[in-house]
């Protein structure tokens, strides 16, 4: 059962916490009793998130950090340990979307950029988080994939390739560490009301009439799924996608 303050005394690291799903999750983690370290590349937005998390009564630290830089990721994990002494949970959430157009019009530069952040960056985060979790003998990681990590859509093939890769990393790493107390799952949001969806909306790839619940998801609704997967209530769940999409992939 998901208890009140289900992450009490836990130390949580979140990437891409300066807006959207990452910010909402930082607030939800704080509300669930965790100490929160989060990263992003924008200082003013980082300070805004930090204030929102502290409003929940939680301790919180913002670290300016780019997931595509190995040195930054290593330093981010080290700062977490130096600040709060351990790392219990990680939410690898930072991600970008390429311009909306069919594959033959996509540039190699945009493809490489999406892969560098959504896949290589997430790989680096897992690598250094897991190194720390192995020394502690426990940990829970949630990676942000997407419904685009399970099915296709027209217009954003590089993005969906990256989110399928996130599922591959999630499932295989879950098997690597299943006996060592580290659970690794994915959250797979559908159309969620954030800056990213605003950008995709302008490319008109999203049609709400296709969503059985008839509305966009809210970042706070994704956040609750992440809190659950990080909590002990999910103690027998590893290597799985948790789809939060208003029923989109049900048909
Ligand atoms: P968003 O644009 O508000 O958030 C993305 C966050 O990632 C931002 O805070 C951004 O600064 C950060 N980021 C980007 N590149 C980074 C880098 N190199 N280093 C560190 N941080 C970086 O949009 P969002 O919707 O909250 O996106 C969060 C995640 O959810 C992404 O991985 C996205 O692919 C995924 N997602 C979103 C939707 C949706 O409909 N909004 C659906 C499925 C999956």
Tab-separated table of C-alpha atoms and ligand atoms in Angstrom:
chain	number	residue	atom	x	y	z
A	1	UNK	CA	0.000	0.000	0.000
A	2	UNK	CA	1.273	3.502	-0.805
A	3	UNK	CA	1.591	5.118	2.599
A	4	UNK	CA	1.443	8.775	3.503
A	5	UNK	CA	5.073	10.029	3.386
A	6	UNK	CA	6.026	6.863	1.496
A	7	UNK	CA	9.521	8.254	0.774
A	8	UNK	CA	10.317	9.477	4.281
A	9	UNK	CA	14.128	9.655	4.857
A	10	UNK	CA	14.806	8.720	1.212
A	11	UNK	CA	17.237	10.737	-0.910
A	12	UNK	CA	15.995	11.235	-4.450
A	13	UNK	CA	17.828	12.519	-7.536
A	14	UNK	CA	15.812	13.932	-10.462
A	15	UNK	CA	17.143	15.098	-13.832
A	16	UNK	CA	15.331	17.741	-15.851
A	17	UNK	CA	13.596	19.194	-12.809
A	18	UNK	CA	13.386	22.792	-13.977
A	19	UNK	CA	9.967	22.344	-15.592
A	20	UNK	CA	7.107	19.995	-16.464
A	21	UNK	CA	7.096	16.411	-15.238
A	22	UNK	CA	10.478	16.757	-13.495
A	23	UNK	CA	9.333	19.787	-11.497
A	24	UNK	CA	5.998	18.168	-10.568
A	25	UNK	CA	7.839	15.025	-9.473
A	26	UNK	CA	10.324	17.000	-7.369
A	27	UNK	CA	7.320	18.531	-5.565
A	28	UNK	CA	5.582	15.145	-5.186
A	29	UNK	CA	8.776	13.523	-3.866
A	30	UNK	CA	9.169	16.369	-1.380
A	31	UNK	CA	5.535	15.931	-0.342
A	32	UNK	CA	6.186	12.202	0.147
A	33	UNK	CA	8.946	13.031	2.639
A	34	UNK	CA	12.075	12.676	0.478
A	35	UNK	CA	15.142	14.900	0.379
A	36	UNK	CA	15.382	16.045	-3.224
A	37	UNK	CA	18.359	16.852	-5.447
A	38	UNK	CA	17.392	17.871	-8.953
A	39	UNK	CA	19.254	19.017	-12.045
A	40	UNK	CA	18.578	21.156	-15.055
A	41	UNK	CA	20.337	23.702	-17.214
A	42	UNK	CA	18.326	26.858	-16.370
A	43	UNK	CA	19.165	28.698	-13.127
A	44	UNK	CA	16.003	30.843	-12.676
A	45	UNK	CA	13.680	27.866	-13.310
A	46	UNK	CA	15.860	25.750	-11.012
A	47	UNK	CA	15.444	28.261	-8.190
A	48	UNK	CA	11.668	28.330	-8.839
A	49	UNK	CA	11.431	24.546	-8.533
A	50	UNK	CA	13.588	24.587	-5.397
A	51	UNK	CA	11.220	27.091	-3.748
A	52	UNK	CA	8.190	24.953	-4.684
A	53	UNK	CA	9.806	21.829	-3.219
A	54	UNK	CA	10.772	23.651	0.006
A	55	UNK	CA	7.125	24.784	0.282
A	56	UNK	CA	6.248	21.093	0.780
A	57	UNK	CA	8.501	21.104	3.858
A	58	UNK	CA	11.260	19.092	2.151
A	59	UNK	CA	14.993	19.714	1.961
A	60	UNK	CA	16.091	20.336	-1.596
A	61	UNK	CA	19.140	21.182	-3.699
A	62	UNK	CA	19.316	22.371	-7.302
A	63	UNK	CA	22.439	21.431	-9.287
A	64	UNK	CA	23.052	23.022	-12.678
A	65	UNK	CA	23.996	20.036	-14.803
A	66	UNK	CA	23.740	18.738	-18.364
A	67	UNK	CA	22.933	15.011	-18.727
A	68	UNK	CA	24.863	14.798	-21.986
A	69	UNK	CA	28.126	15.599	-20.140
A	70	UNK	CA	29.739	12.656	-18.339
A	71	UNK	CA	31.638	15.025	-16.034
A	72	UNK	CA	28.386	16.805	-15.094
A	73	UNK	CA	26.541	13.549	-14.399
A	74	UNK	CA	29.385	12.194	-12.266
A	75	UNK	CA	29.512	15.471	-10.327
A	76	UNK	CA	25.707	15.441	-9.913
A	77	UNK	CA	25.753	12.036	-8.210
A	78	UNK	CA	28.784	13.036	-6.109
A	79	UNK	CA	27.042	16.251	-5.010
A	80	UNK	CA	23.988	14.246	-3.970
A	81	UNK	CA	26.125	11.978	-1.775
A	82	UNK	CA	28.118	14.911	-0.380
A	83	UNK	CA	24.900	16.778	0.478
A	84	UNK	CA	22.634	14.066	1.879
A	85	UNK	CA	24.978	11.095	2.385
A	86	UNK	CA	23.303	8.534	0.093
A	87	UNK	CA	21.177	7.960	-3.012
A	88	UNK	CA	18.016	5.880	-2.648
A	89	UNK	CA	15.968	6.757	-5.731
A	90	UNK	CA	16.622	8.347	-9.096
A	91	UNK	CA	14.232	9.704	-11.697
A	92	UNK	CA	16.043	10.012	-15.032
A	93	UNK	CA	13.667	12.354	-16.762
A	94	UNK	CA	15.588	14.967	-18.790
A	95	UNK	CA	14.584	14.793	-22.426
A	96	UNK	CA	14.154	16.782	-25.608
A	97	UNK	CA	12.025	16.471	-28.728
A	98	UNK	CA	13.166	17.056	-32.323
A	99	UNK	CA	11.231	19.128	-34.882
A	100	UNK	CA	8.087	17.375	-36.148
A	101	UNK	CA	8.588	16.091	-39.714
A	102	UNK	CA	8.774	12.761	-41.540
A	103	UNK	CA	11.961	10.719	-41.263
A	104	UNK	CA	13.494	11.636	-44.642
A	105	UNK	CA	13.354	15.325	-43.667
A	106	UNK	CA	14.890	14.832	-40.200
A	107	UNK	CA	18.498	16.022	-39.956
A	108	UNK	CA	21.312	13.830	-38.680
A	109	UNK	CA	22.212	16.669	-36.318
A	110	UNK	CA	18.765	16.601	-34.672
A	111	UNK	CA	18.836	12.794	-34.499
A	112	UNK	CA	22.240	12.853	-32.769
A	113	UNK	CA	21.106	15.567	-30.355
A	114	UNK	CA	18.012	13.631	-29.286
A	115	UNK	CA	20.063	10.470	-28.800
A	116	UNK	CA	22.793	12.342	-26.876
A	117	UNK	CA	20.307	13.580	-24.269
A	118	UNK	CA	17.463	11.023	-24.214
A	119	UNK	CA	19.600	7.874	-24.499
A	120	UNK	CA	23.309	8.566	-23.875
A	121	UNK	CA	22.463	10.992	-21.062
A	122	UNK	CA	20.116	8.504	-19.419
A	123	UNK	CA	22.738	5.740	-19.768
A	124	UNK	CA	25.313	7.958	-18.024
A	125	UNK	CA	22.890	8.771	-15.213
A	126	UNK	CA	22.098	5.099	-14.616
A	127	UNK	CA	25.787	4.157	-14.711
A	128	UNK	CA	26.807	6.534	-11.902
A	129	UNK	CA	23.603	6.137	-9.870
A	130	UNK	CA	23.929	2.343	-9.935
A	131	UNK	CA	27.592	2.499	-8.880
A	132	UNK	CA	26.456	4.299	-5.724
A	133	UNK	CA	23.382	2.104	-5.160
A	134	UNK	CA	25.544	-1.040	-5.338
A	135	UNK	CA	27.586	0.249	-2.391
A	136	UNK	CA	24.334	0.713	-0.454
A	137	UNK	CA	22.815	-2.641	-1.524
A	138	UNK	CA	19.505	-1.056	-2.548
A	139	UNK	CA	17.938	1.490	-4.862
A	140	UNK	CA	15.025	2.333	-7.139
A	141	UNK	CA	15.388	3.978	-10.531
A	142	UNK	CA	12.607	5.281	-12.780
A	143	UNK	CA	13.404	6.304	-16.352
A	144	UNK	CA	11.114	8.551	-18.374
A	145	UNK	CA	10.191	6.757	-21.555
A	146	UNK	CA	6.888	7.577	-23.258
A	147	UNK	CA	3.998	5.864	-24.970
A	148	UNK	CA	6.402	6.560	-27.856
A	149	UNK	CA	8.668	3.932	-26.262
A	150	UNK	CA	5.994	1.299	-26.891
A	151	UNK	CA	4.265	2.333	-30.115
A	152	UNK	CA	4.969	4.558	-33.136
A	153	UNK	CA	3.621	7.950	-34.201
A	154	UNK	CA	4.167	9.772	-37.474
A	155	UNK	CA	6.480	12.804	-37.466
A	156	UNK	CA	8.840	12.177	-34.551
A	157	UNK	CA	10.780	9.034	-35.410
A	158	UNK	CA	14.087	10.087	-33.741
A	159	UNK	CA	12.242	10.848	-30.497
A	160	UNK	CA	10.399	7.550	-30.538
A	161	UNK	CA	13.581	5.666	-31.364
A	162	UNK	CA	15.136	7.277	-28.282
A	163	UNK	CA	12.188	6.348	-26.063
A	164	UNK	CA	12.249	2.719	-27.319
A	165	UNK	CA	15.967	2.734	-26.414
A	166	UNK	CA	15.040	3.894	-22.902
A	167	UNK	CA	12.863	0.786	-22.591
A	168	UNK	CA	15.795	-1.406	-23.705
A	169	UNK	CA	18.101	0.170	-21.134
A	170	UNK	CA	15.425	-0.136	-18.445
A	171	UNK	CA	14.595	-3.783	-19.036
A	172	UNK	CA	18.186	-4.971	-19.463
A	173	UNK	CA	19.569	-3.035	-16.490
A	174	UNK	CA	16.667	-4.303	-14.358
A	175	UNK	CA	17.886	-7.835	-15.103
A	176	UNK	CA	21.520	-6.893	-14.361
A	177	UNK	CA	20.668	-5.784	-10.809
A	178	UNK	CA	17.480	-7.668	-9.860
A	179	UNK	CA	19.363	-9.800	-7.317
A	180	UNK	CA	21.249	-6.818	-5.881
A	181	UNK	CA	18.302	-4.900	-4.510
A	182	UNK	CA	18.108	-2.313	-7.279
A	183	UNK	CA	14.751	-1.996	-9.069
A	184	UNK	CA	14.649	-0.219	-12.429
A	185	UNK	CA	11.373	0.723	-14.119
A	186	UNK	CA	10.056	3.215	-16.653
A	187	UNK	CA	7.184	5.635	-16.613
A	188	UNK	CA	5.501	6.034	-20.003
A	189	UNK	CA	3.457	9.234	-20.165
A	190	UNK	CA	0.944	9.915	-22.875
A	191	UNK	CA	0.162	13.487	-23.924
A	192	UNK	CA	1.010	15.492	-20.832
A	193	UNK	CA	0.431	19.213	-20.400
A	194	UNK	CA	4.003	20.610	-20.356
A	195	UNK	CA	6.286	22.886	-22.387
A	196	UNK	CA	7.240	19.870	-24.489
A	197	UNK	CA	3.655	19.157	-25.494
A	198	UNK	CA	3.190	22.855	-26.331
A	199	UNK	CA	6.104	22.490	-28.760
A	200	UNK	CA	4.698	19.263	-30.236
A	201	UNK	CA	1.194	20.773	-30.435
A	202	UNK	CA	2.576	23.467	-32.684
A	203	UNK	CA	3.691	20.648	-34.973
A	204	UNK	CA	0.125	19.213	-34.717
A	205	UNK	CA	1.129	15.591	-34.028
A	206	UNK	CA	-1.280	15.332	-31.132
A	207	UNK	CA	-4.969	14.697	-31.471
A	208	UNK	CA	-6.883	14.614	-28.201
A	209	UNK	CA	-9.835	12.884	-29.877
A	210	UNK	CA	-7.558	9.806	-29.883
A	211	UNK	CA	-7.274	9.904	-26.083
A	212	UNK	CA	-10.087	7.807	-24.539
A	213	UNK	CA	-10.249	10.072	-21.462
A	214	UNK	CA	-10.531	13.076	-23.805
A	215	UNK	CA	-7.929	15.241	-22.098
A	216	UNK	CA	-4.190	15.760	-21.664
A	217	UNK	CA	-2.536	14.289	-18.584
A	218	UNK	CA	-1.187	16.604	-15.916
A	219	UNK	CA	2.460	16.496	-14.854
A	220	UNK	CA	1.296	15.846	-11.271
A	221	UNK	CA	-0.448	12.654	-12.450
A	222	UNK	CA	2.809	11.334	-13.923
A	223	UNK	CA	4.602	12.334	-10.720
A	224	UNK	CA	2.343	10.111	-8.600
A	225	UNK	CA	3.242	7.089	-10.738
A	226	UNK	CA	6.944	7.850	-10.235
A	227	UNK	CA	6.538	8.189	-6.461
A	228	UNK	CA	4.785	4.810	-6.427
A	229	UNK	CA	7.537	3.084	-8.443
A	230	UNK	CA	10.216	4.576	-6.151
A	231	UNK	CA	8.382	3.558	-2.982
A	232	UNK	CA	8.510	0.242	-1.137
A	233	UNK	CA	4.894	-0.287	-2.279
A	234	UNK	CA	6.429	-1.288	-5.645
A	235	UNK	CA	8.923	-3.702	-4.055
A	236	UNK	CA	8.191	-6.591	-6.494
A	237	UNK	CA	8.100	-4.471	-9.666
A	238	UNK	CA	11.196	-4.213	-11.859
A	239	UNK	CA	11.917	-3.916	-15.588
A	240	UNK	CA	8.411	-2.636	-16.338
A	241	UNK	CA	6.794	0.280	-18.159
A	242	UNK	CA	4.073	2.060	-16.176
A	243	UNK	CA	1.839	3.661	-18.793
A	244	UNK	CA	-0.005	6.840	-17.730
A	245	UNK	CA	-1.840	7.870	-20.885
A	246	UNK	CA	-5.585	8.284	-20.303
A	247	UNK	CA	-6.152	4.969	-22.088
A	248	UNK	CA	-4.376	5.898	-25.350
A	249	UNK	CA	-2.514	2.606	-25.760
A	250	UNK	CA	-5.459	0.490	-24.561
A	251	UNK	CA	-6.691	0.077	-28.112
B	1	LIG	P1	9.850	19.796	-20.408
B	1	LIG	O1	10.450	20.317	-21.664
B	1	LIG	O2	9.099	20.714	-19.516
B	1	LIG	O3	10.949	19.063	-19.506
B	1	LIG	C1	12.154	18.553	-19.988
B	1	LIG	C2	13.204	18.860	-18.964
B	1	LIG	O4	14.447	18.272	-19.349
B	1	LIG	C3	13.419	20.365	-18.863
B	1	LIG	O5	13.488	20.724	-17.505
B	1	LIG	C4	14.748	20.551	-19.566
B	1	LIG	O6	15.454	21.672	-19.095
B	1	LIG	C5	15.443	19.253	-19.197
B	1	LIG	N1	16.566	18.964	-20.065
B	1	LIG	C6	16.580	18.911	-21.425
B	1	LIG	N2	17.815	18.640	-21.847
B	1	LIG	C7	18.599	18.507	-20.745
B	1	LIG	C8	19.974	18.228	-20.545
B	1	LIG	N3	20.812	18.034	-21.570
B	1	LIG	N4	20.431	18.150	-19.271
B	1	LIG	C9	19.613	18.355	-18.222
B	1	LIG	N5	18.304	18.635	-18.356
B	1	LIG	C10	17.808	18.713	-19.608
B	1	LIG	O7	8.888	18.615	-20.857
B	1	LIG	P2	8.292	17.377	-20.048
B	1	LIG	O8	7.084	16.984	-20.780
B	1	LIG	O9	8.205	17.629	-18.594
B	1	LIG	O10	9.411	16.276	-20.324
B	1	LIG	C11	9.970	15.453	-19.306
B	1	LIG	C12	10.191	14.076	-19.868
B	1	LIG	O11	8.910	13.498	-20.163
B	1	LIG	C13	10.998	14.031	-21.159
B	1	LIG	O12	11.913	12.953	-21.107
B	1	LIG	C14	9.942	13.775	-22.208
B	1	LIG	O13	10.469	13.138	-23.334
B	1	LIG	C15	8.968	12.911	-21.453
B	1	LIG	N6	7.609	12.814	-22.003
B	1	LIG	C16	6.814	13.907	-22.111
B	1	LIG	C17	5.531	13.769	-22.635
B	1	LIG	C18	4.591	14.941	-22.783
B	1	LIG	O14	3.533	14.798	-23.435
B	1	LIG	N7	4.878	16.107	-22.213
B	1	LIG	C19	5.070	12.508	-23.026
B	1	LIG	C20	5.903	11.407	-22.892
B	1	LIG	C21	7.174	11.569	-22.364
